Coordinates of C-alpha atoms in Angstrom, one line a residue:
M1 CA 76.5 177.0 87.3
P2 CA 75.0 175.4 90.4
A3 CA 76.1 172.0 91.4
R4 CA 73.9 169.1 90.2
L5 CA 73.1 166.5 92.8
F6 CA 71.1 163.2 92.6
V7 CA 68.7 162.4 95.5
E8 CA 67.2 159.0 96.0
Q9 CA 64.0 160.3 97.6
S10 CA 61.1 161.5 95.4
L11 CA 61.0 165.2 94.9
Q12 CA 57.6 165.0 93.2
A13 CA 56.0 164.6 96.6
S14 CA 57.9 167.4 98.3
P15 CA 55.8 170.2 99.8
A16 CA 57.6 172.7 97.6
S17 CA 57.4 170.7 94.3
S18 CA 54.1 172.2 93.2
V19 CA 54.6 175.8 94.3
S20 CA 53.7 178.4 91.6
S21 CA 55.7 181.4 92.7
E22 CA 58.9 182.4 94.5
A23 CA 56.8 183.6 97.5
D24 CA 55.0 180.3 97.7
A25 CA 58.3 178.5 97.6
A26 CA 59.7 180.6 100.4
A27 CA 56.9 179.5 102.6
A28 CA 57.2 175.8 101.8
A29 CA 58.8 173.4 104.3
D30 CA 62.5 172.7 103.8
F31 CA 64.0 169.2 104.2
N32 CA 67.3 167.4 104.9
L33 CA 69.3 166.2 101.9
P34 CA 70.1 162.5 101.9
P35 CA 73.6 161.8 103.3
G36 CA 75.3 161.4 99.9
A37 CA 74.0 164.7 98.5
A38 CA 74.7 166.4 101.8
R39 CA 78.3 165.4 101.8
H40 CA 78.7 166.8 98.3
V41 CA 77.3 170.2 99.5
Q42 CA 79.7 170.2 102.4
V43 CA 82.7 169.3 100.2
L44 CA 81.8 172.2 97.9
R45 CA 81.6 174.4 101.0
L46 CA 78.3 175.9 100.0
Q47 CA 76.6 178.2 102.4
P48 CA 72.9 179.1 103.3
G49 CA 71.5 181.0 100.4
D50 CA 73.5 179.1 97.7
R51 CA 71.6 177.3 95.0
V52 CA 71.9 173.7 93.9
T53 CA 70.2 171.7 91.2
L54 CA 68.5 168.5 92.4
F55 CA 67.1 165.5 90.4
D56 CA 65.5 162.3 91.5
G57 CA 65.5 160.2 88.3
S58 CA 61.9 161.1 87.4
G59 CA 63.0 163.3 84.4
D60 CA 62.6 166.7 86.0
E61 CA 65.1 168.8 87.9
W62 CA 64.7 171.4 90.6
T63 CA 66.5 174.5 91.7
A64 CA 66.9 174.4 95.4
E65 CA 68.4 176.7 98.0
V66 CA 70.5 175.7 100.9
T67 CA 68.7 177.0 104.1
A68 CA 70.9 175.6 106.9
M69 CA 74.0 173.5 107.4
S70 CA 75.5 171.6 110.3
R71 CA 78.3 169.0 110.6
S72 CA 76.0 166.2 109.7
E73 CA 73.0 167.8 107.9
V74 CA 72.2 170.1 105.0
R75 CA 68.7 171.5 104.7
V76 CA 67.3 172.8 101.4
V77 CA 64.1 174.2 100.0
L78 CA 62.9 173.6 96.5
R79 CA 62.4 176.9 94.6
E80 CA 61.6 175.9 91.0
R81 CA 60.8 172.8 89.0
H82 CA 62.1 172.4 85.5
A83 CA 60.9 169.9 82.9
V84 CA 63.9 168.9 80.8
D85 CA 64.6 166.2 78.3
R86 CA 68.2 165.3 77.5
E87 CA 67.7 161.6 76.8
L88 CA 69.1 159.8 73.8
R89 CA 66.7 158.7 71.1
P90 CA 66.6 155.7 70.6
R91 CA 66.7 154.1 74.0
V92 CA 69.8 151.9 74.1
T93 CA 70.6 149.1 76.5
L94 CA 74.2 147.7 76.5
A95 CA 74.6 144.1 77.5
V96 CA 78.4 143.9 78.1
V97 CA 80.5 140.9 79.1
M98 CA 82.5 142.5 81.8
P99 CA 86.2 143.3 80.9
A100 CA 89.0 142.7 83.3
N101 CA 90.5 145.2 85.8
D102 CA 88.5 148.4 86.3
R103 CA 87.5 148.9 82.7
M104 CA 83.9 148.4 83.5
D105 CA 83.9 151.6 85.5
G106 CA 84.9 153.5 82.3
I107 CA 82.2 151.8 80.3
V108 CA 79.5 152.7 82.8
E109 CA 80.6 156.3 83.1
K110 CA 80.9 156.9 79.4
A111 CA 77.7 155.0 78.5
C112 CA 75.8 157.2 80.9
E113 CA 77.3 160.3 79.4
L114 CA 76.5 159.1 75.8
G115 CA 72.9 158.4 76.7
A116 CA 72.4 154.6 77.3
V117 CA 69.4 153.9 79.5
A118 CA 70.8 150.6 81.0
I119 CA 73.7 148.3 81.2
Q120 CA 73.5 144.5 81.8
P121 CA 76.8 143.2 83.1
L122 CA 77.4 139.6 81.8
M123 CA 79.8 136.7 82.2
S124 CA 80.6 134.4 79.3
E125 CA 82.8 131.3 78.6
R126 CA 85.9 133.5 78.0
S127 CA 85.3 136.0 80.8
V128 CA 88.3 137.0 82.9
L129 CA 86.2 138.8 85.5
R130 CA 83.7 136.5 87.3
L131 CA 81.4 137.8 90.0
T132 CA 78.8 136.1 92.1
G133 CA 76.9 136.6 95.4
D134 CA 77.7 139.5 97.6
R135 CA 80.8 140.5 95.5
A136 CA 78.6 140.8 92.4
E137 CA 76.0 143.0 94.2
K138 CA 78.8 145.2 95.7
K139 CA 80.2 145.7 92.2
R140 CA 76.7 146.5 90.8
A141 CA 76.1 149.1 93.6
H142 CA 79.5 150.6 92.9
W143 CA 78.8 150.9 89.2
Q144 CA 75.4 152.4 89.9
G145 CA 77.3 155.1 91.9
V146 CA 79.5 155.7 88.9
A147 CA 76.5 156.1 86.7
I148 CA 74.9 158.6 89.2
A149 CA 78.1 160.7 89.3
A150 CA 78.2 160.7 85.5
A151 CA 74.6 161.9 85.3
E152 CA 75.3 164.7 87.8
Q153 CA 78.2 165.8 85.6
C154 CA 76.6 165.5 82.1
G155 CA 73.2 167.0 82.8
R156 CA 71.0 163.8 82.5
T157 CA 68.0 163.6 84.9
R158 CA 67.7 159.9 84.5
P159 CA 70.8 158.0 85.5
L160 CA 71.7 154.9 83.6
Q161 CA 70.5 151.8 85.4
V162 CA 72.9 148.9 86.1
A163 CA 71.3 145.5 86.2
P164 CA 72.4 142.6 88.4
V165 CA 75.3 140.5 87.0
K166 CA 74.2 137.4 85.1
T167 CA 75.7 134.7 82.9
L168 CA 75.2 135.2 79.2
G169 CA 73.3 132.0 78.8
A170 CA 70.8 132.8 81.6
W171 CA 70.3 136.3 80.3
L172 CA 69.6 135.1 76.7
A173 CA 67.2 132.5 78.0
E174 CA 65.2 135.2 79.9
L175 CA 64.9 137.6 76.9
G176 CA 61.3 138.2 75.7
E177 CA 60.2 139.0 72.2
A178 CA 62.2 141.7 70.5
D179 CA 60.7 145.2 70.7
G180 CA 63.5 146.7 68.6
P181 CA 66.8 145.9 66.8
R182 CA 69.2 143.6 68.6
W183 CA 72.8 144.0 67.6
L184 CA 75.7 141.5 68.3
L185 CA 79.1 143.2 68.0
S186 CA 81.1 140.7 66.0
P187 CA 83.7 140.8 63.2
V188 CA 82.4 137.3 62.0
A189 CA 79.8 137.2 59.2
A190 CA 78.7 140.7 60.2
Q191 CA 77.1 143.6 58.4
P192 CA 78.4 147.2 58.8
L193 CA 76.6 149.1 61.5
S194 CA 75.4 151.7 59.0
A195 CA 73.5 149.0 57.1
L196 CA 71.4 148.1 60.1
A197 CA 71.1 151.4 62.0
E198 CA 68.8 153.0 59.5
V199 CA 66.1 150.3 59.9
P200 CA 63.2 151.9 61.9
S201 CA 61.7 150.0 64.8
E202 CA 59.3 151.3 67.4
S203 CA 58.0 149.7 70.5
A204 CA 54.3 149.7 71.5
E205 CA 55.0 153.0 73.3
G206 CA 56.3 154.6 70.1
E207 CA 59.9 154.7 71.3
R208 CA 62.7 153.0 69.3
R209 CA 64.7 150.6 71.4
I210 CA 68.1 149.0 70.6
L211 CA 69.8 146.2 72.5
V212 CA 73.5 145.9 72.0
L213 CA 75.5 142.8 73.0
S214 CA 79.3 143.1 73.3
G215 CA 81.7 140.3 74.2
P216 CA 84.8 140.0 76.3
E217 CA 88.5 140.5 75.5
G218 CA 88.6 137.1 73.7
G219 CA 85.3 137.5 72.0
L220 CA 82.2 135.3 72.3
S221 CA 82.5 131.6 71.5
E222 CA 80.9 130.3 68.3
A223 CA 78.2 128.6 70.3
E224 CA 77.5 131.8 72.2
E225 CA 77.2 133.8 69.0
Q226 CA 74.8 131.2 67.6
S227 CA 72.7 131.4 70.8
A228 CA 72.5 135.2 70.5
R229 CA 71.5 134.9 66.8
A230 CA 68.8 132.5 67.8
R231 CA 67.4 135.2 70.1
G232 CA 67.1 137.7 67.3
F233 CA 70.5 139.4 67.3
S234 CA 72.0 140.5 64.1
A235 CA 75.8 140.5 63.8
V236 CA 77.3 144.0 63.4
K237 CA 80.9 145.0 62.7
L238 CA 82.4 148.4 63.4
G239 CA 85.1 148.6 60.8
P240 CA 88.3 146.9 59.7
R241 CA 90.0 147.1 63.1
I242 CA 89.4 144.9 66.1
L243 CA 88.3 147.2 69.0
R244 CA 88.9 146.4 72.7
A245 CA 86.1 145.1 74.8
D246 CA 85.7 148.5 76.5
T247 CA 85.9 150.4 73.2
A248 CA 83.4 148.6 71.0
P249 CA 80.1 149.3 72.9
L250 CA 81.0 152.9 73.4
A251 CA 81.8 153.3 69.7
V252 CA 78.2 152.2 68.9
L253 CA 76.8 154.6 71.5
G254 CA 78.9 157.5 70.1
W255 CA 77.6 156.8 66.6
L256 CA 74.0 156.7 67.8
A257 CA 74.5 159.9 69.9
L258 CA 75.9 161.8 67.0
S259 CA 73.0 160.5 64.8
D260 CA 70.4 161.6 67.3
T261 CA 68.1 164.2 65.6
G262 CA 67.8 166.0 68.9
A263 CA 71.5 166.5 69.3

């Protein structure tokens, strides 16, 4: 199976993106891969004539052929475009109060594999990990790289998007009107997930959207839970056991992924 590589440049506008035959593709201009993708090709020790699969986040993927390599550059030509759809229905965004240590890396990786469209990293009253300024942006960029690597591995053509770090209060204040269910993961006065997950809700575009808010190791404060409920969140529990901060949001995603009619 050819290696799958994400490229940040648009492949839609490539000279080879609209070719209709192998002969036309052979005549199309080739181009240099961006540095990150080029390094992957070099590490894999691919050679001219080898095939790779490229995607740019637009939803399609392309079969490409390596045409030339040097110590610093890898040139490819696009051979065939494929329209694919491996996205989860519904479209799920996780709003996660960041756990301590490196556990956020695992959340981002597995959330991408399970089909979430976005993650919103948050800080709350009981947060252990607190990020601001350049440090927050560096972490966000790192997590976006984790998401891209996960998309390359799992076959998604639209990598999960990692939003800038915010405080829970600021994020709640910025939320607009709900365009789908909003779930607050909480063992307090909560309904079972199965009781809420069957309620249909479609956006104006006809796509069901779900927003899931998950707290830190010590949970959200009572005031924070009340603020979330005031913004349209319904408290949801995931069973009789208390799940870790890095387990709970992924449990919801796993449930939804297995319930996806397209699975």
